[in-house]
mmCIF file of N, CA and C in Angstrom:
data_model
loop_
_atom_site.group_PDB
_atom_site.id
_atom_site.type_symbol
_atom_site.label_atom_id
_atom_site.label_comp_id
_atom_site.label_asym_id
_atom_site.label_seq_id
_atom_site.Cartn_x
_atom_site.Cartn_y
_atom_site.Cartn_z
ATOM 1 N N UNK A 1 52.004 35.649 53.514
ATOM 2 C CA UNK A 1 52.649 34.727 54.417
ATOM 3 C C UNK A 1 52.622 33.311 53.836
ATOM 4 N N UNK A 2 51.473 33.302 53.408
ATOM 5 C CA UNK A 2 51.397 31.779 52.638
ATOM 6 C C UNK A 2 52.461 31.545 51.364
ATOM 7 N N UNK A 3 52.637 32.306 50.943
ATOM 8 C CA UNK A 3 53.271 32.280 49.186
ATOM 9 C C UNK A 3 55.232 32.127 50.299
ATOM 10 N N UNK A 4 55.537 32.957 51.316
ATOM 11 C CA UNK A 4 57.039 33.025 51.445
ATOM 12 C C UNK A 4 56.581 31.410 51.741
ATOM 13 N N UNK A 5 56.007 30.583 52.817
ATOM 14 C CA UNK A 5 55.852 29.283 53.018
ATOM 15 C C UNK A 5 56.022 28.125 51.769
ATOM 16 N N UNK A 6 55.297 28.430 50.795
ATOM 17 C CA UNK A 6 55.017 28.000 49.663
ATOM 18 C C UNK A 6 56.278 27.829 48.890
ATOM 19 N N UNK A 7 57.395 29.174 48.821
ATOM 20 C CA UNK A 7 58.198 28.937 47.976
ATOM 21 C C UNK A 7 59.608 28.404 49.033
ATOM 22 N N UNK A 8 59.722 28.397 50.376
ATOM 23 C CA UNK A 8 60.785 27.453 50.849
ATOM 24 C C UNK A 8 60.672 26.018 50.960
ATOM 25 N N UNK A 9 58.794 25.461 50.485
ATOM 26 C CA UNK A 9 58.822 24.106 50.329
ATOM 27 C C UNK A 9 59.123 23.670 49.387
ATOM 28 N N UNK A 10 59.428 24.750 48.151
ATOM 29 C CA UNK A 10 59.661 24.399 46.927
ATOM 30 C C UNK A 10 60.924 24.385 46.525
ATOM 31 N N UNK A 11 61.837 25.090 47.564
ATOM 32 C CA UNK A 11 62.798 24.744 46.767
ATOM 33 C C UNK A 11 63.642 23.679 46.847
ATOM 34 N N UNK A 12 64.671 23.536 45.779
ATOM 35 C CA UNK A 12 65.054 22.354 45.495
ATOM 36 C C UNK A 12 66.099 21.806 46.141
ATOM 37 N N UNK A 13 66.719 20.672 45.983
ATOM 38 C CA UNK A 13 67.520 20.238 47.109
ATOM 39 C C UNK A 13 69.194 20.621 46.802
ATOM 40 N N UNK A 14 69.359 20.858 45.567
ATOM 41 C CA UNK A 14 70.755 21.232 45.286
ATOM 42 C C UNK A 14 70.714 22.693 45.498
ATOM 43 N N UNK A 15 69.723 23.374 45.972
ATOM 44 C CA UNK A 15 69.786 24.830 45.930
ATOM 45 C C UNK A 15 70.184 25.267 47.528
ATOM 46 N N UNK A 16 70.101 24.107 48.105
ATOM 47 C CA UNK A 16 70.596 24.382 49.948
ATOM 48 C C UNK A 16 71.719 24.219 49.958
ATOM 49 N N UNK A 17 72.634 25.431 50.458
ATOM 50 C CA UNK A 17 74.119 25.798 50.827
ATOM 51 C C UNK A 17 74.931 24.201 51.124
ATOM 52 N N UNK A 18 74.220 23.491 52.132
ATOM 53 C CA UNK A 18 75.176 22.120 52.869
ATOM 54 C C UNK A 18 75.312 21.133 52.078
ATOM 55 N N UNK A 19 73.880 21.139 50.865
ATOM 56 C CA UNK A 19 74.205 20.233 49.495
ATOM 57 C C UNK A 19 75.262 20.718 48.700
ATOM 58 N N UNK A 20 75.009 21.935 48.589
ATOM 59 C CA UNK A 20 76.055 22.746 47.479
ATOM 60 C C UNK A 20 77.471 22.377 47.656
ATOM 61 N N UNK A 21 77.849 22.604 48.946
ATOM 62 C CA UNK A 21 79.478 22.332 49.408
ATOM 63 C C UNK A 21 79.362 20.397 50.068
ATOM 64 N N UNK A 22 78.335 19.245 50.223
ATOM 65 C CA UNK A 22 78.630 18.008 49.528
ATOM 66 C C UNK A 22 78.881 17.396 48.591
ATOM 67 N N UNK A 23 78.261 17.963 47.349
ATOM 68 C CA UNK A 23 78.504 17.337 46.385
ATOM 69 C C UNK A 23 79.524 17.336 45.650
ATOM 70 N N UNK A 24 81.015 18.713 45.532
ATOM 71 C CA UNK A 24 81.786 18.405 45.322
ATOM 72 C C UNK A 24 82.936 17.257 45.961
ATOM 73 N N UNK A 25 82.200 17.133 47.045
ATOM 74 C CA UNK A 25 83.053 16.145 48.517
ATOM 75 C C UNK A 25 82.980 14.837 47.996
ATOM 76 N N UNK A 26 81.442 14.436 47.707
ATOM 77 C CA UNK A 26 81.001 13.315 47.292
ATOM 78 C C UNK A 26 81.498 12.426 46.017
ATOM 79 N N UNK A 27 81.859 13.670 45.224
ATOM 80 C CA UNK A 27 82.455 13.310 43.494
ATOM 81 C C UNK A 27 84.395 13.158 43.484
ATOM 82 N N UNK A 28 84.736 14.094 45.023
ATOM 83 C CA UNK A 28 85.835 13.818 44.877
ATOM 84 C C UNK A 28 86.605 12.688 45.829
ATOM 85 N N UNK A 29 85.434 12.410 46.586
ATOM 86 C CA UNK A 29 85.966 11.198 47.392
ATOM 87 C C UNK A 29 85.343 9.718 46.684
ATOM 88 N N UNK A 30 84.559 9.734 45.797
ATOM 89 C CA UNK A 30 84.738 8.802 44.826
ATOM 90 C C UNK A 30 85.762 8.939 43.930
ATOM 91 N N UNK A 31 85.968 9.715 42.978
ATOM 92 C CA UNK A 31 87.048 9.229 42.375
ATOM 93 C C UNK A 31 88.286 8.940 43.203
ATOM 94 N N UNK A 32 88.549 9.413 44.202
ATOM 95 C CA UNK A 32 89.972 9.003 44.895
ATOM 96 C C UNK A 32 89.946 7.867 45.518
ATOM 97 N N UNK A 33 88.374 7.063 45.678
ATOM 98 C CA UNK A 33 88.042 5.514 46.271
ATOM 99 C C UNK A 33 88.266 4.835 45.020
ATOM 100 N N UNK A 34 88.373 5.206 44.035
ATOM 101 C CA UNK A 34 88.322 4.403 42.801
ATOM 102 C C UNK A 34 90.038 3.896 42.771
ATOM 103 N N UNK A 35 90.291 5.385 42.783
ATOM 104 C CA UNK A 35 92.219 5.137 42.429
ATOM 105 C C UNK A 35 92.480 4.776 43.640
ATOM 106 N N UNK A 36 92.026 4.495 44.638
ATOM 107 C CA UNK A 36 92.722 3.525 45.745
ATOM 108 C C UNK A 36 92.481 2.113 45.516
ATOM 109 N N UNK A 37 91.079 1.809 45.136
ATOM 110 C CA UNK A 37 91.189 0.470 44.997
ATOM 111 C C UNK A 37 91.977 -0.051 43.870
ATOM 112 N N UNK A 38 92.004 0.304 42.944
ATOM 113 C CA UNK A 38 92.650 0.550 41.489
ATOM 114 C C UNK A 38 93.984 -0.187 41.617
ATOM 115 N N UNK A 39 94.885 0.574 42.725
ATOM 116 C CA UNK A 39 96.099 0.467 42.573
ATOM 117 C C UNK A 39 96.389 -0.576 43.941
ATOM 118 N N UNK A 40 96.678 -2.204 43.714
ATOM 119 C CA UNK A 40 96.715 -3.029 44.622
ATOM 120 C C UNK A 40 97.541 -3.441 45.116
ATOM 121 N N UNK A 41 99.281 -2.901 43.659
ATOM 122 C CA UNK A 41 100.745 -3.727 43.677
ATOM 123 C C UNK A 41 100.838 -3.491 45.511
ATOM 124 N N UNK A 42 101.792 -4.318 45.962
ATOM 125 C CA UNK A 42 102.915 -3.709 47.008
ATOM 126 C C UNK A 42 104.004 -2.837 46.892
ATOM 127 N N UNK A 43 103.991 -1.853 47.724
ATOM 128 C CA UNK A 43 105.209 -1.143 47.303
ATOM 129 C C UNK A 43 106.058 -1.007 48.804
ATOM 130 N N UNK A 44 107.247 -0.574 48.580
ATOM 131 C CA UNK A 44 107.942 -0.019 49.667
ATOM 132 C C UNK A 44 108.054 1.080 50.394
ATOM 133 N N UNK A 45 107.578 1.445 51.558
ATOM 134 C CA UNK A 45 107.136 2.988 51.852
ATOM 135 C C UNK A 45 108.472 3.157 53.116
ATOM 136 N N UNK A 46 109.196 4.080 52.835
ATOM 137 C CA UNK A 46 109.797 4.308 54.264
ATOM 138 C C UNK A 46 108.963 5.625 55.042
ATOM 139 N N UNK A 47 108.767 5.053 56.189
ATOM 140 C CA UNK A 47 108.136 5.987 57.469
ATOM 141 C C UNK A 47 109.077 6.172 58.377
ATOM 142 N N UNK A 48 109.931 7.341 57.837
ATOM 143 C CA UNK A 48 111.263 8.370 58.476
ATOM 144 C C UNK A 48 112.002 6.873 58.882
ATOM 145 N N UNK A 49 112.071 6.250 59.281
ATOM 146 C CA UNK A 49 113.568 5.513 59.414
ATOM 147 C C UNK A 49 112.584 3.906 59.149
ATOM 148 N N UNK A 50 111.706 3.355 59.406
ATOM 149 C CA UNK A 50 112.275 1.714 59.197
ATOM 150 C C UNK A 50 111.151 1.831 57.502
ATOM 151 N N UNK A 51 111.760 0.564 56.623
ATOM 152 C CA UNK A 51 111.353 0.432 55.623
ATOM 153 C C UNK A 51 110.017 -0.608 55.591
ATOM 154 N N UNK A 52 109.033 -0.758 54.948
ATOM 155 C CA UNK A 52 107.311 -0.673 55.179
ATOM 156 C C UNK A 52 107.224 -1.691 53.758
ATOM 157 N N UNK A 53 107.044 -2.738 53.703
ATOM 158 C CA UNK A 53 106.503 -3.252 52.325
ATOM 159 C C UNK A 53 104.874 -3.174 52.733
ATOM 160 N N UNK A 54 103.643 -2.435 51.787
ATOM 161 C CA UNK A 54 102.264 -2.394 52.223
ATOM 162 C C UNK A 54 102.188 -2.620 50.772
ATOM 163 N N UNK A 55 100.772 -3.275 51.251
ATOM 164 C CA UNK A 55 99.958 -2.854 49.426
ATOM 165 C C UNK A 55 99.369 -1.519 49.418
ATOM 166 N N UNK A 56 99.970 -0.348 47.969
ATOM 167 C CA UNK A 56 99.388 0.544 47.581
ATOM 168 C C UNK A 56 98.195 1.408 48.202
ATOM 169 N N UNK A 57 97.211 0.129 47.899
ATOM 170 C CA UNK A 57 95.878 0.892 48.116
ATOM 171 C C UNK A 57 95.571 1.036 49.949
ATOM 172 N N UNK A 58 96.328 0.454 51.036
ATOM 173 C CA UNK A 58 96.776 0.523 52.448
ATOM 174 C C UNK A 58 97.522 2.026 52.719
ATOM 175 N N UNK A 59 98.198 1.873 51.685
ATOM 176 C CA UNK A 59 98.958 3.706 51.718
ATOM 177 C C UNK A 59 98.202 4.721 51.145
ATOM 178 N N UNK A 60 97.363 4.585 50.265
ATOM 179 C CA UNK A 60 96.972 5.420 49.481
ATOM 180 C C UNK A 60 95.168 6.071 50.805
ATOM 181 N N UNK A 61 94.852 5.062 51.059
ATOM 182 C CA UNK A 61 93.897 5.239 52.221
ATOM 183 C C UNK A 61 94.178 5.982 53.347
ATOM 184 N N UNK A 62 95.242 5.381 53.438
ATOM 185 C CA UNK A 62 95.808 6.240 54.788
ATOM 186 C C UNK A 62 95.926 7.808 54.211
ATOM 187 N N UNK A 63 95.933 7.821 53.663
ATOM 188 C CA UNK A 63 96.780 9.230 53.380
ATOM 189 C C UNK A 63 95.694 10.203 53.014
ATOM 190 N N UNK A 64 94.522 9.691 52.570
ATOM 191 C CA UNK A 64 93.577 9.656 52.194
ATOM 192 C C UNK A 64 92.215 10.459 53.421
ATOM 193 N N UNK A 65 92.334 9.289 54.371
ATOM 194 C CA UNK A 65 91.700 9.221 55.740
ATOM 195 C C UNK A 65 92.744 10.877 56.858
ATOM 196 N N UNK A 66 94.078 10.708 56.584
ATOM 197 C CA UNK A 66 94.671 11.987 57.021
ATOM 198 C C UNK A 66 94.274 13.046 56.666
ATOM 199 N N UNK A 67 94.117 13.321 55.775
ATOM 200 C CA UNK A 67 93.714 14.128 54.064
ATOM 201 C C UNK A 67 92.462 14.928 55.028
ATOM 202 N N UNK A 68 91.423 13.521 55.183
ATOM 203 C CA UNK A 68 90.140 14.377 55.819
ATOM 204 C C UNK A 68 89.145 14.722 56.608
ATOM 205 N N UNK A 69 90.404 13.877 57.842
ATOM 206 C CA UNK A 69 90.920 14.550 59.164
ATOM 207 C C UNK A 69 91.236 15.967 59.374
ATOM 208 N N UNK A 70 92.485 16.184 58.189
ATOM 209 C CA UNK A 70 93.070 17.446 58.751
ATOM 210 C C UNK A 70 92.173 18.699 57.786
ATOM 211 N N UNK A 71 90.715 18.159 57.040
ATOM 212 C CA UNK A 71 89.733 18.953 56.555
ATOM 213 C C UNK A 71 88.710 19.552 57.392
ATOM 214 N N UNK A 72 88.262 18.353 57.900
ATOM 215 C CA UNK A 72 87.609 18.475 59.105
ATOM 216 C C UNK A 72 87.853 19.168 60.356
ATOM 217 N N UNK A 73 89.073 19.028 60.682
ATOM 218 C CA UNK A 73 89.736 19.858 62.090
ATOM 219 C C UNK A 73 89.690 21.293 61.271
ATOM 220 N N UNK A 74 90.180 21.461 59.988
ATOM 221 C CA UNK A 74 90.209 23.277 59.318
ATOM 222 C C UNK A 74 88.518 23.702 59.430
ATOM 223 N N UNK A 75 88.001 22.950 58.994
ATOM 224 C CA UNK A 75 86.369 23.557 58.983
ATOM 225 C C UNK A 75 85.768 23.728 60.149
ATOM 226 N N UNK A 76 86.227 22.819 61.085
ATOM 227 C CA UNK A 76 85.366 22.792 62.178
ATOM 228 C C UNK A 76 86.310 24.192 63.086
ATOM 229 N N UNK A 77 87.550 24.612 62.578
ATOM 230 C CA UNK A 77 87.996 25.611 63.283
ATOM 231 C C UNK A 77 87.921 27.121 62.796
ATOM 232 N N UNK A 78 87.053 26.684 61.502
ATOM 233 C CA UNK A 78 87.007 27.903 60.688
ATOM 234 C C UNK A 78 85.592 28.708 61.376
ATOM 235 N N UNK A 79 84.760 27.399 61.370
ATOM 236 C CA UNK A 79 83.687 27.518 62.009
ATOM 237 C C UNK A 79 83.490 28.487 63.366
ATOM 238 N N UNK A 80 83.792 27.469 63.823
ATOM 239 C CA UNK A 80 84.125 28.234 65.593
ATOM 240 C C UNK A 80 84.493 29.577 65.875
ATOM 241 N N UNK A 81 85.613 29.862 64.869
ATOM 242 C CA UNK A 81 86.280 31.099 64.820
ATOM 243 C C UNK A 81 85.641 32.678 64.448
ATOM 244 N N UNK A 82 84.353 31.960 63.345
ATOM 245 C CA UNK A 82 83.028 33.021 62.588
ATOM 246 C C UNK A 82 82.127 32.921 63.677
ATOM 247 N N UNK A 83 82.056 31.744 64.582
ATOM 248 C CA UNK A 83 81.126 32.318 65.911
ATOM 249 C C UNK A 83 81.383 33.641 66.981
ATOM 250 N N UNK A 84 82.791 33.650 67.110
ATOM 251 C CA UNK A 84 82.928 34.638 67.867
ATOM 252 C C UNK A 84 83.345 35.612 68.096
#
């Protein structure tokens, strides 16, 4: 009983499932914070009918922030769905 105790204090922190599936999250939402700030020009965005002058990195966020919203709503429904 002591030794199963022994070896779940030992193990390591990248070896737990919720680290495993952060850290690709973590590496890919930095690099995509990088290329947002990165890119600062203004550009012209049309949103279905009126025309939008924003700076880049305003669009690139947004789209960004949608991005993982609509990740979050899939997981959290993927979830739910293996409960019952």
């Amino acid at each position: 009983m002591t030794q199963a105790t022994t070896d779940k204090a030992h193990k390591s922190l990248r070896s737990r499932p919720a680290v495993r599936r952060l850290i690709p999250f973590i590496l890919i939402t930095a690099v995509a914070l990088v290329f947002i700030i990165e890119n600062r020009s203004s550009v012209e965005i049309r949103l279905l009918i009126p025309m939008v002058t924003m700076p880049l990195w305003g669009a690139l966020l947004i789209a960004w922030a949608l991005g993982m919203l609509a990740c979050v709503f899939t997981v959290r429904r993927r979830s739910n769905r293996h409960e019952h």
